[in-house]
């Protein structure tokens, strides 16, 4: 299960960097036979890595902010 969550997180990061919505990525993962539990856990971990606790608790992370935040961080890491 942990291995799948790691794989799902990588898929989500890559998809968000490419500007796909989290909902589309989630749907594709479920269609690919990953369990809801694994997908939800990976999404939760992604959110906790990139957003502050207040935004997560209030569920105020619009797709464009999620994509922009992850894209900026990914580019910053590539430059380092």
Short mmCIF file of N, CA, C and O in Angstrom, two decimals:
data_model
loop_
_atom_site.label_atom_id
_atom_site.label_comp_id
_atom_site.label_asym_id
_atom_site.label_seq_id
_atom_site.Cartn_x
_atom_site.Cartn_y
_atom_site.Cartn_z
N UNK A 1 0.83 -1.20 0.00
CA UNK A 1 0.00 0.00 0.00
C UNK A 1 0.87 1.26 0.00
O UNK A 1 0.59 2.18 -0.76
N UNK A 2 1.90 1.31 0.84
CA UNK A 2 2.76 2.50 0.91
C UNK A 2 3.46 2.75 -0.42
O UNK A 2 3.62 3.90 -0.84
N UNK A 3 3.84 1.68 -1.08
CA UNK A 3 4.51 1.81 -2.38
C UNK A 3 3.55 2.43 -3.41
O UNK A 3 3.94 3.28 -4.19
N UNK A 4 2.29 1.99 -3.38
CA UNK A 4 1.30 2.56 -4.29
C UNK A 4 1.07 4.03 -4.00
O UNK A 4 0.93 4.84 -4.92
N UNK A 5 1.02 4.39 -2.73
CA UNK A 5 0.81 5.79 -2.36
C UNK A 5 1.96 6.64 -2.87
O UNK A 5 1.74 7.74 -3.41
N UNK A 6 3.18 6.14 -2.76
CA UNK A 6 4.34 6.85 -3.29
C UNK A 6 4.21 7.05 -4.80
O UNK A 6 4.44 8.14 -5.32
N UNK A 7 3.81 6.01 -5.50
CA UNK A 7 3.63 6.08 -6.96
C UNK A 7 2.52 7.07 -7.32
O UNK A 7 2.65 7.84 -8.28
N UNK A 8 1.44 7.03 -6.57
CA UNK A 8 0.32 7.93 -6.82
C UNK A 8 0.74 9.38 -6.60
O UNK A 8 0.40 10.27 -7.40
N UNK A 9 1.48 9.64 -5.51
CA UNK A 9 1.96 11.00 -5.24
C UNK A 9 2.80 11.51 -6.40
O UNK A 9 2.65 12.65 -6.82
N UNK A 10 3.68 10.69 -6.92
CA UNK A 10 4.51 11.11 -8.04
C UNK A 10 3.66 11.42 -9.27
O UNK A 10 3.91 12.40 -9.98
N UNK A 11 2.66 10.58 -9.51
CA UNK A 11 1.75 10.80 -10.63
C UNK A 11 1.00 12.13 -10.45
O UNK A 11 0.88 12.92 -11.40
N UNK A 12 0.53 12.38 -9.24
CA UNK A 12 -0.20 13.62 -8.96
C UNK A 12 0.70 14.84 -9.15
O UNK A 12 0.29 15.83 -9.77
N UNK A 13 1.91 14.78 -8.63
CA UNK A 13 2.84 15.91 -8.77
C UNK A 13 3.10 16.20 -10.24
O UNK A 13 3.06 17.35 -10.68
N UNK A 14 3.38 15.14 -11.00
CA UNK A 14 3.65 15.32 -12.42
C UNK A 14 2.44 15.89 -13.15
O UNK A 14 2.56 16.80 -13.96
N UNK A 15 1.27 15.36 -12.85
CA UNK A 15 0.05 15.85 -13.49
C UNK A 15 -0.26 17.29 -13.14
O UNK A 15 -0.64 18.09 -14.01
N UNK A 16 -0.08 17.66 -11.88
CA UNK A 16 -0.33 19.04 -11.46
C UNK A 16 0.68 19.99 -12.09
O UNK A 16 0.33 21.11 -12.48
N UNK A 17 1.92 19.56 -12.22
CA UNK A 17 2.94 20.37 -12.88
C UNK A 17 2.55 20.63 -14.34
O UNK A 17 2.86 21.68 -14.89
N UNK A 18 1.85 19.67 -14.93
CA UNK A 18 1.41 19.80 -16.32
C UNK A 18 0.05 20.49 -16.43
O UNK A 18 -0.54 20.54 -17.50
N UNK A 19 -0.44 20.99 -15.29
CA UNK A 19 -1.67 21.80 -15.23
C UNK A 19 -2.97 21.00 -15.34
O UNK A 19 -4.01 21.55 -15.67
N UNK A 20 -2.93 19.70 -15.05
CA UNK A 20 -4.16 18.93 -14.98
C UNK A 20 -4.80 19.15 -13.62
O UNK A 20 -4.11 19.36 -12.62
N UNK A 21 -6.12 19.07 -13.55
CA UNK A 21 -6.81 19.27 -12.28
C UNK A 21 -6.65 18.03 -11.40
O UNK A 21 -6.52 16.91 -11.90
N UNK A 22 -6.69 18.26 -10.11
CA UNK A 22 -6.58 17.16 -9.15
C UNK A 22 -7.75 16.18 -9.34
O UNK A 22 -7.57 14.97 -9.20
N UNK A 23 -8.92 16.70 -9.69
CA UNK A 23 -10.08 15.83 -9.88
C UNK A 23 -9.91 14.91 -11.09
O UNK A 23 -10.27 13.73 -11.04
N UNK A 24 -9.37 15.44 -12.18
CA UNK A 24 -9.11 14.61 -13.35
C UNK A 24 -8.07 13.54 -13.02
O UNK A 24 -8.24 12.36 -13.36
N UNK A 25 -7.01 13.95 -12.35
CA UNK A 25 -5.96 12.99 -11.98
C UNK A 25 -6.50 11.91 -11.06
O UNK A 25 -6.21 10.72 -11.24
N UNK A 26 -7.34 12.31 -10.11
CA UNK A 26 -7.94 11.35 -9.18
C UNK A 26 -8.79 10.34 -9.96
O UNK A 26 -8.71 9.14 -9.75
N UNK A 27 -9.59 10.85 -10.90
CA UNK A 27 -10.45 9.97 -11.71
C UNK A 27 -9.62 8.97 -12.51
O UNK A 27 -9.95 7.78 -12.56
N UNK A 28 -8.54 9.43 -13.11
CA UNK A 28 -7.68 8.54 -13.91
C UNK A 28 -7.04 7.46 -13.03
O UNK A 28 -6.90 6.31 -13.45
N UNK A 29 -6.66 7.82 -11.82
CA UNK A 29 -6.06 6.84 -10.91
C UNK A 29 -7.08 5.77 -10.52
O UNK A 29 -6.77 4.57 -10.50
N UNK A 30 -8.30 6.19 -10.23
CA UNK A 30 -9.36 5.25 -9.86
C UNK A 30 -9.66 4.33 -11.05
O UNK A 30 -9.80 3.11 -10.89
N UNK A 31 -9.71 4.90 -12.25
CA UNK A 31 -9.93 4.09 -13.46
C UNK A 31 -8.80 3.10 -13.68
O UNK A 31 -9.00 2.05 -14.28
N UNK A 32 -7.61 3.44 -13.18
CA UNK A 32 -6.44 2.56 -13.32
C UNK A 32 -6.36 1.51 -12.21
O UNK A 32 -5.35 0.86 -12.03
N UNK A 33 -7.45 1.41 -11.45
CA UNK A 33 -7.61 0.36 -10.42
C UNK A 33 -6.85 0.61 -9.13
O UNK A 33 -6.64 -0.31 -8.36
N UNK A 34 -6.43 1.86 -8.87
CA UNK A 34 -5.92 2.18 -7.54
C UNK A 34 -7.12 2.34 -6.63
O UNK A 34 -8.18 2.81 -7.06
N UNK A 35 -6.97 2.00 -5.38
CA UNK A 35 -8.10 2.09 -4.45
C UNK A 35 -8.38 3.54 -4.06
O UNK A 35 -7.46 4.38 -4.06
N UNK A 36 -9.64 3.82 -3.73
CA UNK A 36 -10.01 5.15 -3.24
C UNK A 36 -9.16 5.53 -2.04
O UNK A 36 -8.72 6.67 -1.90
N UNK A 37 -8.94 4.56 -1.16
CA UNK A 37 -8.18 4.80 0.06
C UNK A 37 -6.76 5.28 -0.26
O UNK A 37 -6.27 6.25 0.32
N UNK A 38 -6.09 4.60 -1.19
CA UNK A 38 -4.73 4.97 -1.56
C UNK A 38 -4.69 6.35 -2.24
O UNK A 38 -3.82 7.17 -1.93
N UNK A 39 -5.63 6.58 -3.13
CA UNK A 39 -5.68 7.85 -3.85
C UNK A 39 -5.94 9.00 -2.87
O UNK A 39 -5.26 10.02 -2.91
N UNK A 40 -6.91 8.82 -1.99
CA UNK A 40 -7.22 9.86 -1.02
C UNK A 40 -6.05 10.15 -0.09
O UNK A 40 -5.77 11.31 0.24
N UNK A 41 -5.34 9.11 0.32
CA UNK A 41 -4.17 9.30 1.19
C UNK A 41 -3.08 10.08 0.45
O UNK A 41 -2.45 10.98 1.01
N UNK A 42 -2.85 9.75 -0.80
CA UNK A 42 -1.83 10.45 -1.59
C UNK A 42 -2.21 11.91 -1.78
O UNK A 42 -1.35 12.80 -1.66
N UNK A 43 -3.48 12.18 -2.06
CA UNK A 43 -3.94 13.56 -2.23
C UNK A 43 -3.75 14.33 -0.93
O UNK A 43 -3.26 15.47 -0.93
N UNK A 44 -4.09 13.70 0.18
CA UNK A 44 -3.92 14.34 1.49
C UNK A 44 -2.45 14.69 1.73
O UNK A 44 -2.13 15.79 2.20
N UNK A 45 -1.56 13.79 1.39
CA UNK A 45 -0.13 14.03 1.60
C UNK A 45 0.39 15.14 0.69
O UNK A 45 1.21 15.97 1.10
N UNK A 46 -0.07 15.16 -0.54
CA UNK A 46 0.33 16.22 -1.48
C UNK A 46 -0.10 17.57 -0.92
O UNK A 46 0.67 18.53 -0.90
N UNK A 47 -1.35 17.65 -0.47
CA UNK A 47 -1.84 18.91 0.08
C UNK A 47 -1.02 19.35 1.28
O UNK A 47 -0.69 20.52 1.42
N UNK A 48 -0.68 18.41 2.14
CA UNK A 48 0.07 18.79 3.34
C UNK A 48 1.49 19.23 3.01
O UNK A 48 2.08 20.01 3.75
N UNK A 49 2.03 18.78 1.91
CA UNK A 49 3.37 19.20 1.50
C UNK A 49 3.39 20.60 0.91
O UNK A 49 4.37 21.31 1.02
N UNK A 50 2.31 20.99 0.27
CA UNK A 50 2.31 22.23 -0.50
C UNK A 50 1.47 23.36 0.06
O UNK A 50 1.60 24.49 -0.38
N UNK A 51 0.59 23.08 1.02
CA UNK A 51 -0.33 24.10 1.49
C UNK A 51 -0.34 24.18 2.99
O UNK A 51 -0.07 23.20 3.67
N UNK A 52 -0.73 25.35 3.50
CA UNK A 52 -0.76 25.48 4.95
C UNK A 52 -2.02 24.84 5.53
O UNK A 52 -3.01 24.64 4.83
N UNK A 53 -1.97 24.54 6.79
CA UNK A 53 -3.03 23.80 7.48
C UNK A 53 -4.39 24.51 7.37
O UNK A 53 -5.41 23.87 7.17
N UNK A 54 -4.38 25.83 7.47
CA UNK A 54 -5.63 26.59 7.40
C UNK A 54 -6.34 26.40 6.06
O UNK A 54 -7.54 26.20 6.00
N UNK A 55 -5.58 26.48 4.98
CA UNK A 55 -6.17 26.31 3.66
C UNK A 55 -6.77 24.91 3.50
O UNK A 55 -7.84 24.75 2.93
N UNK A 56 -6.06 23.92 4.01
CA UNK A 56 -6.54 22.54 3.90
C UNK A 56 -7.81 22.34 4.70
O UNK A 56 -8.79 21.78 4.21
N UNK A 57 -7.81 22.81 5.95
CA UNK A 57 -8.97 22.64 6.81
C UNK A 57 -10.20 23.34 6.26
O UNK A 57 -11.32 22.85 6.37
N UNK A 58 -10.00 24.49 5.65
CA UNK A 58 -11.12 25.24 5.08
C UNK A 58 -11.44 24.80 3.66
O UNK A 58 -12.35 25.30 3.04
N UNK A 59 -10.65 23.86 3.16
CA UNK A 59 -10.82 23.35 1.80
C UNK A 59 -10.84 24.49 0.79
O UNK A 59 -11.67 24.53 -0.10
N UNK A 60 -9.92 25.43 0.97
CA UNK A 60 -9.86 26.60 0.11
C UNK A 60 -8.61 26.57 -0.76
O UNK A 60 -7.81 27.49 -0.78
N UNK A 61 -8.46 25.49 -1.49
CA UNK A 61 -7.31 25.38 -2.38
C UNK A 61 -7.85 25.25 -3.80
O UNK A 61 -8.13 24.15 -4.28
N UNK A 62 -8.07 26.37 -4.48
CA UNK A 62 -8.57 26.29 -5.85
C UNK A 62 -7.56 25.59 -6.75
O UNK A 62 -6.35 25.63 -6.50
N UNK A 63 -8.05 24.94 -7.76
CA UNK A 63 -7.18 24.15 -8.65
C UNK A 63 -6.05 24.99 -9.22
O UNK A 63 -4.92 24.53 -9.27
N UNK A 64 -6.34 26.22 -9.63
CA UNK A 64 -5.27 27.03 -10.23
C UNK A 64 -4.17 27.35 -9.21
O UNK A 64 -3.01 27.38 -9.54
N UNK A 65 -4.54 27.54 -7.94
CA UNK A 65 -3.52 27.78 -6.91
C UNK A 65 -2.70 26.52 -6.68
O UNK A 65 -1.48 26.59 -6.54
N UNK A 66 -3.36 25.38 -6.62
CA UNK A 66 -2.64 24.12 -6.43
C UNK A 66 -1.65 23.91 -7.56
O UNK A 66 -0.48 23.61 -7.34
N UNK A 67 -2.10 24.09 -8.77
CA UNK A 67 -1.23 23.90 -9.93
C UNK A 67 -0.08 24.88 -9.92
O UNK A 67 1.07 24.51 -10.14
N UNK A 68 -0.37 26.16 -9.66
CA UNK A 68 0.69 27.17 -9.66
C UNK A 68 1.71 26.94 -8.57
O UNK A 68 2.91 27.06 -8.79
N UNK A 69 1.26 26.59 -7.38
CA UNK A 69 2.17 26.35 -6.27
C UNK A 69 3.10 25.19 -6.55
O UNK A 69 4.31 25.27 -6.37
N UNK A 70 2.53 24.10 -7.00
CA UNK A 70 3.33 22.90 -7.28
C UNK A 70 4.26 23.15 -8.46
O UNK A 70 5.43 22.78 -8.45
N UNK A 71 3.79 23.85 -9.48
CA UNK A 71 4.61 24.15 -10.65
C UNK A 71 5.81 25.01 -10.26
O UNK A 71 6.94 24.73 -10.66
N UNK A 72 5.58 26.04 -9.44
CA UNK A 72 6.69 26.91 -9.01
C UNK A 72 7.71 26.14 -8.19
O UNK A 72 8.91 26.30 -8.37
N UNK A 73 7.23 25.31 -7.28
CA UNK A 73 8.15 24.53 -6.44
C UNK A 73 8.96 23.56 -7.29
O UNK A 73 10.15 23.39 -7.09
N UNK A 74 8.31 22.92 -8.25
CA UNK A 74 9.01 21.96 -9.11
C UNK A 74 10.10 22.67 -9.91
O UNK A 74 11.22 22.18 -10.03
N UNK A 75 9.78 23.84 -10.45
CA UNK A 75 10.78 24.60 -11.22
C UNK A 75 11.92 25.06 -10.34
O UNK A 75 13.08 25.04 -10.75
N UNK A 76 11.61 25.46 -9.14
CA UNK A 76 12.65 25.90 -8.18
C UNK A 76 13.59 24.74 -7.87
O UNK A 76 14.81 24.91 -7.82
N UNK A 77 13.03 23.55 -7.67
CA UNK A 77 13.85 22.38 -7.38
C UNK A 77 14.73 22.00 -8.57
O UNK A 77 15.85 21.54 -8.39
N UNK A 78 14.25 22.20 -9.79
CA UNK A 78 15.04 21.88 -10.98
C UNK A 78 16.23 22.82 -11.13
O UNK A 78 17.27 22.43 -11.60
N UNK A 79 16.04 24.08 -10.70
CA UNK A 79 17.10 25.07 -10.80
C UNK A 79 18.20 24.85 -9.77
O UNK A 79 19.32 25.27 -9.95
N UNK A 80 17.87 24.19 -8.67
CA UNK A 80 18.85 23.99 -7.58
C UNK A 80 19.89 22.97 -7.92
O UNK A 80 19.79 22.12 -8.68
#
